[in-house]
XYZ file of C-alpha atoms in Angstrom:
738
model
C -150.917 -88.140 117.877
C -154.005 -87.198 115.986
C -154.957 -83.950 117.854
C -157.605 -81.440 117.503
C -155.910 -78.413 116.191
C -156.380 -74.729 116.962
C -158.513 -74.405 113.831
C -160.759 -76.971 115.380
C -162.172 -74.308 117.794
C -162.551 -71.621 115.155
C -166.341 -71.747 114.778
C -168.541 -69.237 113.000
C -171.509 -68.815 110.761
C -171.974 -66.940 107.591
C -175.567 -65.998 108.345
C -177.702 -62.910 108.227
C -177.926 -61.371 111.714
C -181.615 -60.474 111.506
C -182.443 -57.945 114.201
C -179.885 -55.728 115.799
C -177.621 -57.305 118.374
C -177.852 -55.990 121.936
C -174.090 -55.551 122.081
C -171.277 -55.541 119.602
C -170.784 -58.930 117.979
C -167.466 -60.312 116.805
C -166.676 -59.984 113.115
C -165.186 -63.220 111.757
C -162.088 -61.509 110.546
C -161.399 -59.992 113.931
C -161.093 -63.499 115.305
C -158.022 -64.189 113.321
C -156.438 -60.564 113.284
C -153.610 -59.162 115.282
C -153.382 -58.563 118.217
C -154.956 -61.761 119.242
C -158.634 -61.147 120.426
C -158.038 -63.493 123.351
C -155.128 -61.396 124.574
C -151.382 -62.140 124.535
C -150.373 -65.783 124.528
C -146.966 -66.019 126.228
C -145.005 -69.276 125.720
C -142.000 -70.846 127.362
C -142.313 -69.116 130.706
C -139.251 -69.766 132.949
C -137.594 -68.592 135.948
C -133.821 -67.793 135.900
C -131.702 -70.187 137.947
C -131.172 -67.548 140.656
C -134.915 -66.663 140.628
C -134.136 -62.917 139.890
C -135.876 -62.902 136.445
C -138.821 -64.395 134.841
C -138.530 -64.827 131.007
C -141.038 -65.747 128.372
C -141.731 -65.588 124.666
C -144.394 -62.851 123.899
C -146.133 -62.618 120.682
C -146.454 -59.134 119.029
C -149.517 -56.984 118.754
C -148.870 -56.429 115.000
C -148.198 -60.187 114.367
C -149.693 -62.735 116.740
C -147.488 -65.522 115.210
C -144.152 -63.709 115.869
C -142.554 -64.112 119.273
C -139.685 -62.194 121.031
C -137.838 -62.825 124.291
C -138.875 -60.747 127.228
C -137.733 -60.606 130.943
C -139.282 -59.390 134.057
C -137.329 -58.444 137.166
C -139.034 -60.420 139.946
C -138.137 -57.831 142.565
C -139.596 -54.795 140.666
C -142.000 -56.373 138.302
C -140.477 -54.330 135.477
C -140.495 -55.823 131.953
C -138.113 -55.299 129.068
C -137.389 -56.942 125.645
C -134.165 -58.931 125.744
C -134.119 -60.104 122.119
C -135.981 -58.598 119.190
C -136.556 -61.346 116.719
C -137.423 -58.997 113.882
C -134.137 -56.915 114.150
C -131.844 -59.919 114.932
C -133.211 -62.526 112.710
C -132.041 -63.117 109.190
C -135.471 -64.390 107.876
C -133.643 -67.425 106.435
C -135.766 -70.311 105.234
C -136.068 -72.968 107.813
C -134.712 -76.350 107.022
C -137.091 -79.204 106.250
C -136.222 -80.903 109.459
C -137.008 -77.884 111.609
C -140.273 -77.271 109.669
C -141.306 -80.931 110.423
C -140.304 -80.542 114.097
C -142.406 -77.514 114.336
C -145.360 -79.441 112.811
C -144.811 -82.152 115.414
C -145.059 -79.473 118.150
C -148.087 -77.934 116.584
C -146.405 -74.578 116.082
C -145.905 -74.779 112.310
C -146.916 -71.151 111.703
C -144.858 -69.582 114.607
C -142.147 -67.230 113.602
C -139.274 -65.513 115.595
C -137.985 -67.162 118.668
C -139.474 -70.516 119.645
C -137.154 -71.663 122.351
C -134.379 -70.537 124.603
C -132.142 -71.976 127.432
C -130.882 -70.196 130.603
C -127.133 -70.703 131.584
C -126.775 -72.378 135.003
C -125.193 -69.144 136.445
C -128.249 -67.122 135.379
C -126.106 -64.546 133.476
C -126.771 -65.466 129.898
C -129.465 -67.039 127.699
C -128.955 -69.240 124.524
C -131.312 -68.107 121.885
C -131.636 -70.017 118.533
C -133.079 -67.847 115.783
C -133.390 -68.593 112.052
C -130.867 -71.466 112.206
C -128.287 -69.507 114.102
C -127.218 -69.438 117.745
C -127.073 -66.179 119.872
C -126.150 -65.586 123.587
C -128.093 -62.753 125.215
C -127.073 -60.976 128.428
C -129.350 -59.308 130.751
C -127.682 -56.074 129.908
C -129.312 -56.262 126.488
C -126.093 -57.281 124.546
C -126.515 -60.112 122.148
C -123.674 -62.007 120.390
C -123.727 -64.572 117.786
C -121.895 -67.876 118.700
C -119.138 -68.939 116.237
C -120.902 -71.993 115.022
C -120.587 -73.143 111.399
C -123.020 -71.841 108.933
C -126.137 -73.844 108.214
C -129.296 -74.962 109.947
C -129.040 -76.174 113.676
C -131.569 -78.192 115.476
C -132.336 -78.686 119.223
C -129.736 -76.398 120.615
C -129.179 -76.317 124.349
C -126.732 -75.610 127.166
C -125.098 -78.386 129.178
C -126.318 -78.509 132.933
C -122.922 -77.234 134.326
C -122.809 -74.514 131.624
C -119.391 -75.467 129.953
C -120.931 -76.349 126.561
C -123.507 -75.548 123.974
C -124.855 -78.516 121.903
C -126.833 -78.723 118.645
C -127.706 -80.978 115.759
C -126.243 -80.132 112.254
C -126.307 -82.376 109.210
C -127.864 -85.270 111.296
C -124.885 -85.306 113.815
C -124.397 -83.963 117.286
C -122.073 -80.979 117.709
C -120.656 -79.880 121.090
C -119.173 -76.338 121.455
C -116.840 -75.348 124.378
C -118.136 -72.033 125.362
C -114.826 -70.975 126.791
C -112.923 -71.355 123.509
C -115.762 -71.355 120.974
C -114.339 -74.533 119.510
C -117.039 -76.888 118.014
C -116.569 -80.578 117.653
C -118.893 -83.042 115.817
C -118.954 -85.933 118.280
C -121.011 -88.534 116.222
C -119.470 -90.465 113.423
C -121.887 -91.357 110.598
C -125.032 -89.201 110.559
C -126.165 -89.046 106.819
C -128.759 -90.539 104.549
C -131.230 -92.438 106.723
C -128.982 -92.289 109.771
C -129.644 -89.554 112.425
C -127.794 -88.841 115.757
C -129.134 -86.930 118.459
C -132.651 -86.539 117.088
C -135.989 -87.942 118.049
C -137.447 -90.270 115.539
C -140.769 -89.496 113.892
C -143.170 -91.456 116.171
C -141.204 -90.114 119.308
C -141.974 -86.590 118.306
C -145.475 -87.247 117.067
C -146.800 -89.871 119.538
C -144.514 -90.133 122.551
C -144.346 -86.380 123.412
C -140.459 -86.871 123.200
C -138.743 -84.187 121.115
C -135.189 -84.770 122.564
C -132.661 -87.182 121.104
C -129.678 -86.391 123.474
C -129.414 -85.918 127.212
C -126.452 -84.294 129.246
C -125.434 -85.829 132.502
C -125.742 -83.269 135.353
C -121.965 -82.794 135.680
C -121.361 -82.396 131.952
C -119.245 -85.589 131.840
C -121.406 -87.608 129.501
C -124.122 -87.363 126.827
C -126.680 -90.111 126.211
C -127.270 -89.925 122.464
C -129.875 -91.654 120.402
C -129.035 -93.024 116.944
C -131.735 -94.091 114.657
C -131.776 -95.518 111.155
C -134.875 -95.056 109.032
C -133.831 -97.400 106.299
C -136.407 -100.095 107.283
C -139.274 -97.540 107.381
C -141.607 -97.542 104.257
C -141.737 -94.457 102.074
C -144.762 -92.437 101.493
C -144.596 -90.424 98.273
C -146.200 -87.230 99.512
C -147.037 -84.587 96.977
C -146.695 -81.249 98.795
C -149.052 -79.489 96.519
C -148.632 -75.652 96.751
C -150.290 -72.796 94.986
C -147.529 -72.373 92.385
C -146.129 -75.784 92.210
C -145.766 -79.307 93.591
C -142.857 -80.837 95.240
C -142.571 -84.563 95.850
C -141.529 -85.461 99.271
C -140.213 -89.018 99.975
C -141.353 -89.248 103.603
C -140.266 -92.086 105.766
C -143.613 -92.898 107.477
C -144.074 -96.045 109.539
C -147.637 -97.116 108.850
C -149.388 -99.478 111.262
C -148.135 -103.030 110.931
C -144.828 -101.949 109.189
C -141.322 -101.637 110.250
C -140.210 -98.738 112.623
C -136.806 -97.003 112.592
C -133.945 -98.912 114.187
C -133.208 -97.218 117.434
C -130.003 -97.396 119.536
C -128.590 -95.490 122.535
C -124.974 -94.460 123.250
C -123.082 -92.729 125.933
C -120.376 -90.369 124.695
C -117.935 -87.935 126.287
C -118.220 -84.157 125.163
C -115.124 -84.610 123.051
C -116.418 -87.549 121.190
C -113.343 -89.638 122.096
C -115.352 -92.388 123.954
C -118.504 -94.011 122.746
C -120.364 -96.772 124.595
C -123.385 -98.618 123.225
C -126.193 -99.027 125.782
C -127.711 -102.561 126.198
C -131.424 -102.094 125.338
C -132.163 -105.765 125.211
C -132.301 -108.503 122.582
C -135.432 -107.297 120.897
C -134.621 -104.479 118.469
C -138.428 -103.820 117.865
C -138.841 -101.625 120.890
C -139.584 -97.958 121.585
C -137.113 -95.670 123.407
C -139.653 -93.944 125.486
C -137.739 -91.828 128.013
C -134.137 -91.129 129.117
C -133.205 -89.568 132.438
C -129.905 -89.138 134.479
C -129.536 -89.756 138.253
C -128.723 -86.718 140.307
C -125.105 -87.841 140.743
C -124.661 -88.780 137.004
C -123.716 -92.388 137.966
C -126.686 -94.027 136.547
C -128.691 -93.475 133.384
C -132.425 -94.352 133.573
C -134.112 -95.631 130.296
C -137.869 -96.413 129.838
C -138.123 -99.109 127.334
C -141.623 -99.943 125.814
C -142.369 -103.059 123.793
C -143.896 -102.783 120.402
C -147.338 -103.842 121.526
C -147.088 -101.099 124.246
C -148.370 -103.405 127.020
C -145.128 -103.392 129.012
C -142.807 -100.605 130.006
C -139.505 -101.436 131.710
C -137.299 -99.074 133.647
C -133.716 -99.805 132.941
C -130.762 -98.679 135.031
C -127.649 -98.174 132.843
C -123.921 -98.021 133.855
C -122.744 -95.138 131.674
C -119.170 -96.427 131.748
C -120.015 -99.845 130.250
C -123.418 -99.589 128.826
C -124.604 -102.612 130.946
C -128.333 -102.591 131.891
C -130.703 -104.149 134.434
C -134.363 -104.100 134.748
C -135.416 -102.205 138.041
C -139.156 -103.011 137.443
C -141.814 -103.264 134.751
C -145.217 -101.603 134.258
C -147.771 -103.986 132.648
C -151.166 -102.964 131.045
C -154.373 -104.191 132.320
C -156.137 -106.776 130.176
C -157.452 -105.213 126.925
C -155.551 -102.013 127.482
C -152.066 -100.429 127.026
C -149.426 -98.641 129.041
C -149.616 -94.906 128.884
C -146.355 -92.924 129.036
C -145.712 -90.068 131.455
C -143.216 -87.341 132.386
C -143.901 -87.734 136.022
C -140.692 -89.576 136.749
C -138.012 -88.252 139.156
C -134.911 -89.830 140.586
C -134.076 -88.387 144.090
C -130.809 -87.723 145.831
C -131.476 -90.557 148.261
C -131.691 -93.079 145.478
C -135.402 -93.475 145.547
C -137.598 -92.806 142.525
C -140.951 -91.081 141.974
C -143.041 -92.956 139.449
C -146.480 -92.370 137.801
C -148.672 -95.500 137.172
C -152.146 -96.478 136.389
C -151.704 -99.916 138.064
C -154.739 -99.269 140.372
C -156.963 -98.205 137.489
C -156.166 -94.489 137.820
C -153.037 -92.395 137.266
C -151.222 -91.879 140.586
C -147.819 -91.320 142.106
C -145.687 -93.811 143.659
C -142.255 -93.950 145.436
C -139.950 -96.786 144.519
C -137.250 -97.477 147.236
C -135.194 -100.617 147.640
C -137.390 -102.744 145.386
C -140.701 -101.608 146.978
C -143.507 -99.326 145.963
C -145.332 -96.929 148.150
C -148.449 -95.377 146.749
C -148.522 -91.634 147.349
C -151.905 -90.547 145.955
C -155.071 -92.631 145.693
C -158.675 -92.350 144.617
C -161.029 -92.225 141.691
C -159.160 -89.331 139.987
C -156.146 -88.647 137.983
C -152.667 -87.343 138.582
C -151.779 -85.560 135.222
C -148.905 -87.430 133.431
C -147.428 -84.102 132.330
C -144.674 -83.727 134.968
C -143.970 -83.155 138.594
C -141.698 -80.919 140.664
C -139.983 -81.994 143.979
C -138.699 -80.115 146.966
C -136.320 -82.614 148.456
C -135.565 -80.408 151.483
C -139.141 -80.474 152.626
C -140.050 -83.928 151.128
C -142.777 -82.412 148.908
C -144.016 -83.371 145.497
C -145.997 -80.828 143.432
C -148.197 -82.287 140.777
C -151.261 -81.492 138.658
C -154.527 -83.404 138.737
C -158.315 -83.382 138.847
C -159.043 -84.601 142.407
C -161.586 -81.817 143.015
C -163.446 -81.896 139.795
C -162.907 -83.938 136.533
C -163.541 -80.741 134.535
C -160.777 -78.728 136.433
C -157.077 -79.192 136.663
C -155.193 -77.951 139.808
C -151.786 -77.773 141.281
C -151.460 -79.998 144.287
C -148.852 -80.930 146.911
C -148.119 -84.098 148.839
C -145.458 -85.164 151.341
C -143.570 -88.178 149.817
C -142.013 -89.227 153.073
C -145.267 -89.224 155.030
C -148.045 -89.535 152.367
C -151.428 -88.586 153.363
C -152.938 -85.196 153.112
C -153.097 -83.728 149.542
C -153.233 -79.895 149.430
C -154.728 -77.991 146.541
C -152.704 -74.772 145.750
C -154.857 -73.303 142.980
C -158.321 -71.649 142.965
C -161.440 -73.687 142.251
C -163.422 -72.923 139.058
C -160.335 -72.849 136.772
C -158.321 -75.058 134.559
C -154.730 -74.758 135.682
C -151.346 -75.878 134.315
C -148.260 -75.132 136.398
C -144.530 -75.685 136.749
C -142.220 -75.190 139.671
C -138.561 -74.024 139.845
C -135.950 -76.682 140.329
C -136.112 -76.416 144.183
C -139.880 -76.385 144.407
C -140.161 -72.918 145.948
C -142.144 -71.061 143.282
C -144.683 -71.944 140.662
C -145.561 -70.446 137.256
C -149.330 -70.991 136.993
C -151.323 -70.667 133.754
C -155.102 -70.664 134.060
C -158.335 -69.946 132.421
C -162.116 -70.449 132.859
C -165.112 -70.131 130.480
C -165.286 -66.342 131.034
C -161.637 -65.434 131.189
C -158.926 -66.301 128.687
C -155.428 -67.541 129.750
C -153.795 -65.739 132.687
C -150.290 -66.363 133.859
C -148.926 -65.648 137.440
C -145.954 -66.280 139.701
C -146.797 -68.026 142.972
C -144.926 -69.105 146.041
C -144.809 -72.724 147.329
C -148.182 -72.361 149.102
C -149.909 -71.218 145.868
C -150.137 -67.561 146.895
C -149.852 -65.289 143.888
C -146.735 -63.116 144.041
C -147.043 -61.202 140.741
C -148.982 -61.353 137.509
C -146.983 -62.482 134.548
C -149.927 -61.882 132.170
C -153.211 -60.829 133.943
C -154.981 -60.487 130.598
C -158.162 -59.287 132.316
C -161.020 -58.909 129.759
C -162.519 -56.419 132.155
C -159.747 -54.045 131.210
C -161.157 -51.543 128.588
C -157.885 -51.910 126.626
C -158.294 -55.665 126.299
C -158.972 -56.744 122.677
C -162.016 -58.713 123.689
C -163.450 -56.015 125.951
C -165.587 -54.417 123.232
C -167.406 -57.636 122.806
C -167.768 -58.559 126.505
C -171.359 -57.474 126.749
C -172.331 -60.104 124.277
C -170.411 -62.866 125.936
C -172.452 -65.881 126.802
C -171.191 -68.240 129.563
C -170.921 -71.945 129.377
C -173.172 -74.495 131.082
C -172.120 -78.024 132.005
C -173.957 -81.223 132.633
C -173.950 -84.966 132.415
C -175.947 -87.607 130.673
C -175.836 -91.449 130.957
C -174.105 -93.112 128.067
C -175.532 -96.288 126.421
C -173.619 -98.448 129.091
C -174.707 -96.292 131.979
C -171.475 -94.276 132.221
C -171.523 -90.621 133.121
C -170.557 -88.449 130.094
C -169.813 -84.756 130.641
C -171.003 -82.191 128.265
C -170.728 -78.420 127.733
C -173.066 -75.925 125.933
C -173.296 -72.295 125.149
C -176.650 -70.845 124.152
C -177.871 -67.542 122.800
C -180.216 -65.591 124.995
C -183.174 -68.015 124.674
C -186.582 -66.665 123.589
C -189.682 -68.499 124.778
C -190.959 -70.904 122.215
C -188.035 -70.483 119.725
C -185.879 -73.428 118.655
C -182.244 -73.055 117.802
C -179.871 -74.930 115.375
C -176.871 -76.581 117.006
C -173.247 -76.615 116.036
C -172.180 -79.971 117.572
C -168.403 -80.088 117.755
C -166.607 -83.372 118.708
C -163.115 -84.805 118.772
C -163.762 -88.222 120.458
C -160.221 -89.628 120.244
C -158.136 -90.962 123.038
C -155.426 -89.097 125.004
C -157.600 -85.925 124.953
C -160.236 -84.157 127.009
C -162.327 -81.458 125.411
C -164.955 -80.701 128.012
C -163.448 -78.587 130.849
C -163.734 -75.400 132.734
C -161.255 -73.714 130.489
C -161.563 -70.776 128.050
C -162.826 -72.140 124.738
C -162.101 -69.330 122.260
C -163.965 -66.461 120.789
C -165.200 -68.405 117.812
C -167.502 -70.344 119.958
C -168.980 -66.940 121.085
C -169.137 -65.776 117.435
C -171.287 -68.672 116.674
C -173.556 -68.201 119.513
C -173.913 -64.470 118.903
C -175.365 -65.431 115.401
C -178.070 -67.607 116.933
C -176.426 -71.100 117.192
C -176.117 -73.293 120.259
C -172.473 -74.696 120.586
C -172.212 -78.238 122.198
C -169.722 -80.899 122.848
C -169.435 -84.065 124.906
C -166.608 -86.379 125.953
C -167.191 -89.918 125.129
C -165.692 -93.162 126.447
C -162.077 -93.505 125.158
C -161.168 -89.870 126.071
C -158.601 -89.008 128.773
C -158.540 -88.281 132.465
C -161.354 -90.574 133.510
C -159.355 -93.729 134.349
C -158.107 -96.886 132.655
C -161.532 -98.526 132.212
C -163.127 -95.361 130.628
C -160.258 -94.840 128.120
C -159.670 -98.516 127.258
C -163.232 -99.015 126.008
C -162.022 -98.271 122.514
C -159.356 -101.120 122.722
C -159.245 -102.639 119.222
C -162.663 -101.084 118.530
C -162.083 -97.470 117.293
C -165.168 -96.031 115.925
C -167.542 -97.944 118.101
C -168.290 -96.761 121.652
C -167.118 -93.287 121.123
C -169.650 -93.036 118.131
C -172.444 -94.488 120.389
C -171.669 -91.900 123.090
C -171.688 -88.939 120.686
C -174.947 -90.064 119.240
C -176.316 -90.228 122.774
C -175.210 -86.574 123.064
C -177.332 -85.868 119.790
C -180.215 -87.752 121.199
C -180.138 -85.677 124.443
C -180.080 -82.468 122.453
C -183.275 -83.439 120.568
C -185.087 -83.774 123.947
C -184.448 -80.148 124.758
C -187.423 -77.789 123.952
C -185.114 -74.943 122.720
C -183.244 -77.177 120.214
C -184.337 -77.491 116.581
C -183.855 -81.296 116.120
C -183.863 -80.951 112.279
C -180.895 -78.506 112.366
C -177.994 -80.107 114.189
C -174.711 -80.028 112.365
C -171.748 -82.076 113.487
C -168.035 -80.944 112.987
C -164.751 -82.468 113.826
C -161.112 -82.371 112.716
C -158.477 -85.033 112.683
C -159.853 -87.815 114.849
C -163.002 -85.711 114.954
C -163.057 -85.764 111.080
C -162.983 -89.563 111.376
C -165.796 -89.449 113.870
C -167.923 -87.388 111.605
C -167.732 -90.063 108.964
C -168.469 -92.849 111.376
C -171.501 -91.072 112.877
C -173.026 -90.318 109.492
C -172.468 -93.919 108.638
C -173.848 -95.278 111.925
C -177.026 -93.030 112.068
C -178.161 -91.596 108.834
C -180.710 -88.786 109.408
C -179.448 -87.933 112.838
C -177.560 -84.714 111.701
C -178.624 -82.163 109.154
C -174.995 -81.947 107.842
C -171.575 -83.175 108.767
C -168.002 -81.570 108.278
C -165.068 -83.834 108.204
C -161.664 -82.138 108.387
C -158.357 -83.949 107.728
C -159.855 -87.417 108.793
C -158.082 -90.755 109.066
C -160.324 -92.966 106.802
C -158.311 -96.171 107.151
C -156.187 -96.918 110.157
C -153.711 -98.922 108.205
C -152.613 -95.669 106.731
C -151.723 -94.046 110.149
C -148.532 -94.451 112.189
C -147.418 -97.364 114.300
C -147.148 -96.061 117.756
C -150.482 -94.317 117.870
C -152.540 -96.796 115.922
C -151.222 -100.032 117.466
C -151.465 -98.742 120.950
C -155.140 -98.752 120.626
C -155.960 -101.124 117.755
C -153.193 -103.684 117.884
C -151.106 -104.849 115.005
C -153.170 -105.082 111.784
C -151.241 -108.106 110.748
C -152.646 -109.846 113.926
C -156.085 -108.430 114.204
C -157.183 -107.532 110.674
C -160.836 -107.845 111.557
C -160.584 -104.994 114.151
C -159.151 -102.777 111.382
C -161.818 -103.671 108.942
C -164.610 -102.772 111.542
C -162.881 -99.362 112.388
C -162.404 -98.189 108.815
C -164.751 -95.782 106.909
C -164.065 -96.755 103.280
C -166.207 -99.971 103.088
C -169.216 -98.130 104.504
C -168.936 -95.086 102.220
C -172.447 -95.909 100.721
C -174.066 -95.576 104.055
C -173.595 -91.811 104.099
C -176.855 -90.160 103.159
C -176.615 -86.784 104.847
C -174.838 -83.655 103.479
C -171.077 -84.015 103.911
C -168.263 -81.542 103.444
C -164.705 -82.966 103.512
C -161.538 -80.827 103.953
C -157.858 -81.496 103.853
C -154.520 -79.771 103.615
C -152.723 -80.914 100.534
C -149.379 -81.015 102.323
C -150.465 -82.844 105.400
C -147.692 -85.009 106.679
C -149.557 -86.234 109.749
C -152.795 -87.479 108.370
C -151.558 -87.799 104.744
C -153.849 -86.732 101.948
C -154.210 -90.385 100.885
C -156.731 -90.724 103.684
C -158.889 -88.152 102.037
C -158.523 -89.210 98.373
C -159.333 -92.846 99.332
C -162.593 -91.720 100.872
C -163.313 -89.335 97.925
C -162.835 -92.341 95.468
C -165.129 -94.594 97.496
C -167.848 -92.047 97.819
C -167.653 -91.324 93.969
C -167.704 -95.042 93.123
C -170.907 -95.340 95.166
C -172.387 -92.207 93.640
C -172.686 -90.696 97.059
C -172.862 -86.815 96.740
C -170.465 -84.770 98.961
C -168.585 -81.448 98.786
C -164.881 -81.126 99.134
C -162.330 -78.319 99.857
C -158.624 -78.789 99.420
C -155.832 -76.241 100.604
C -152.667 -76.235 98.677
C -149.532 -75.973 100.862
C -151.435 -76.352 104.067
C -150.472 -79.113 106.544
C -152.559 -80.773 109.245
C -153.283 -77.309 110.761
C -155.124 -75.439 107.999
C -154.946 -71.724 108.730
C -153.184 -68.386 108.513
C -153.832 -64.932 106.983
C -156.754 -65.125 104.724
C -156.807 -69.022 104.949
C -158.687 -69.181 108.164
C -161.446 -67.007 107.017
C -161.654 -68.866 103.794
C -162.009 -72.078 105.638
C -164.796 -71.022 107.911
C -166.604 -69.166 105.116
C -166.420 -72.475 103.275
C -167.749 -74.450 106.174
C -170.395 -71.959 107.066
C -171.631 -71.410 103.547
C -172.045 -75.270 103.353
C -174.132 -75.190 106.484
C -176.245 -72.189 105.141
C -177.040 -74.248 101.990
C -177.872 -77.500 103.804
C -179.464 -76.184 107.034
C -180.966 -72.927 105.858
C -180.238 -69.387 107.161
C -181.932 -68.220 110.270
């Protein structure tokens, strides 16, 4: 997916402050320094199977990108470090496959421990680190597992706890934990053939990083096999500061062949292997794989190439035979969105997420019939659900109370009706429950409070703070700058078609009669929502402290507003979303405190594409535009993302011609800065160079900054400051200092 990246929020201005600030303003360098100015950012928060411990990965005060494993005793609230990544790790170079996986997960700069897995008995934790596997005990003892040397991918423990499994040399290895014996259970992983791994588009676009799945009783593994031989090669020059390496990357561009994907069921010894019947059409997507609670049925979600139909298959693991239980079909001029809100229950019924009524809602499938569990002009988040089968409760996330907020809710799936909200209004929440649905881990933030994490009971009542992260605490890194903090305002305007469009804005303390410049940030792409009641980052505050208004608006095509709202971009990227963003600019120019001649527009990734399309569509609207890592020609982007919205370029070439930026290069008349990481494997640099050449051929002046060795997320020590000094120096020259 083309996503806005963390650097996309890192806003600042290289301007003269003028008169003294009323309170301490944030230095640009402090925004990127350690400890993180927003406070700690714990990852992978989990409860032990017995509920006695809560564990997480915590970043260090001295290195915000390095994570260690910590545990809290839920009875006493006492914390202790279980695994010190610095002392235990070898510092070995990551394999290219793991580097790419981390890029897919948007954690490319993360160091130390990035994942871990509790044993079912709650006594040990499997910890991967620097390509090796360790088993940590709650006593603090850590032992290295006797696995063969070499990089290992996607390690995990089997559900019953008998085995550890991992990928090595493109094959799946299973280790018997009682004996330490490891067996490679797949036959031919090498070259273009991979076992147990998710293919590129699954990782990048389907939010699926797994390629093998244990049955609940450890009797079977469902294992993906894919062959990239049909996929075209992009010769990517990974240009670094001290040299260039040529990477032959298999990259399925829109309209070209995907990897050939198969699914097998194997036993842990690798003695039996059964091929799953995925149907007669090989050109499909393996979207999701799940086991029934009794391990007797394997459920597979199969998506057609056009992403207009999603079939749920029931597989007999002994024979591989499949049958279609039901199909989800897209509305006209739309597509089927995937979800993780699927849950097979012990009674044989299934919980399913669907947009069949125009909004994302939950359904229960039982004996061939659907019962709708939630309903209304709001969205159940597709992220995932938890089920308490004893009480018949489903816990889910959604925006029932406010489209700018996300909350944890509960509904009875046996007697659907009343929906109970379990989190506090005024916040953007994400939450996960334990396996039995008795406790929740809630992560929340709002415009005045960075991310907090707490443990709650099944009624939503907070039991204990995991990370209070209160900015009111004098020890908090942001506290010295709190007096200068400016809160966010929200509003709505009517789009060109009359649709309500939500915007958010932060202003300096306004002086009567004074007009202020605007840093107009945008993303604009599908599958994302940018306007919300969540913490936005201190760089927005840095910008405002130096006299700028910060503004953004969500256009048609963005997420969490229903099928019709999102589908407005169907086979028409670069159309309605551009119109809606321009409506936002027109609204700004009606405000008495806005300087209409000094509105700059900035976007990264899809937002970078939008910058180009807006400058082409409405010359003179903006004083300057910044385009970071843009797609410039959709034929250069991958199949699953691009064809979902645009269709197959071999069938609708006219849609691609209208959506591109290259042909209209000469229409750009406003100051433009283009930026790209020279090792970008997502929006490959060819997107940038194609536009550079088109602008040069038309004698269109523009500025450019390339970053050797940087991928789609440009940033890191020194690099982040350089990036934003470059952006803000450009704006100073084109818009004038205040």
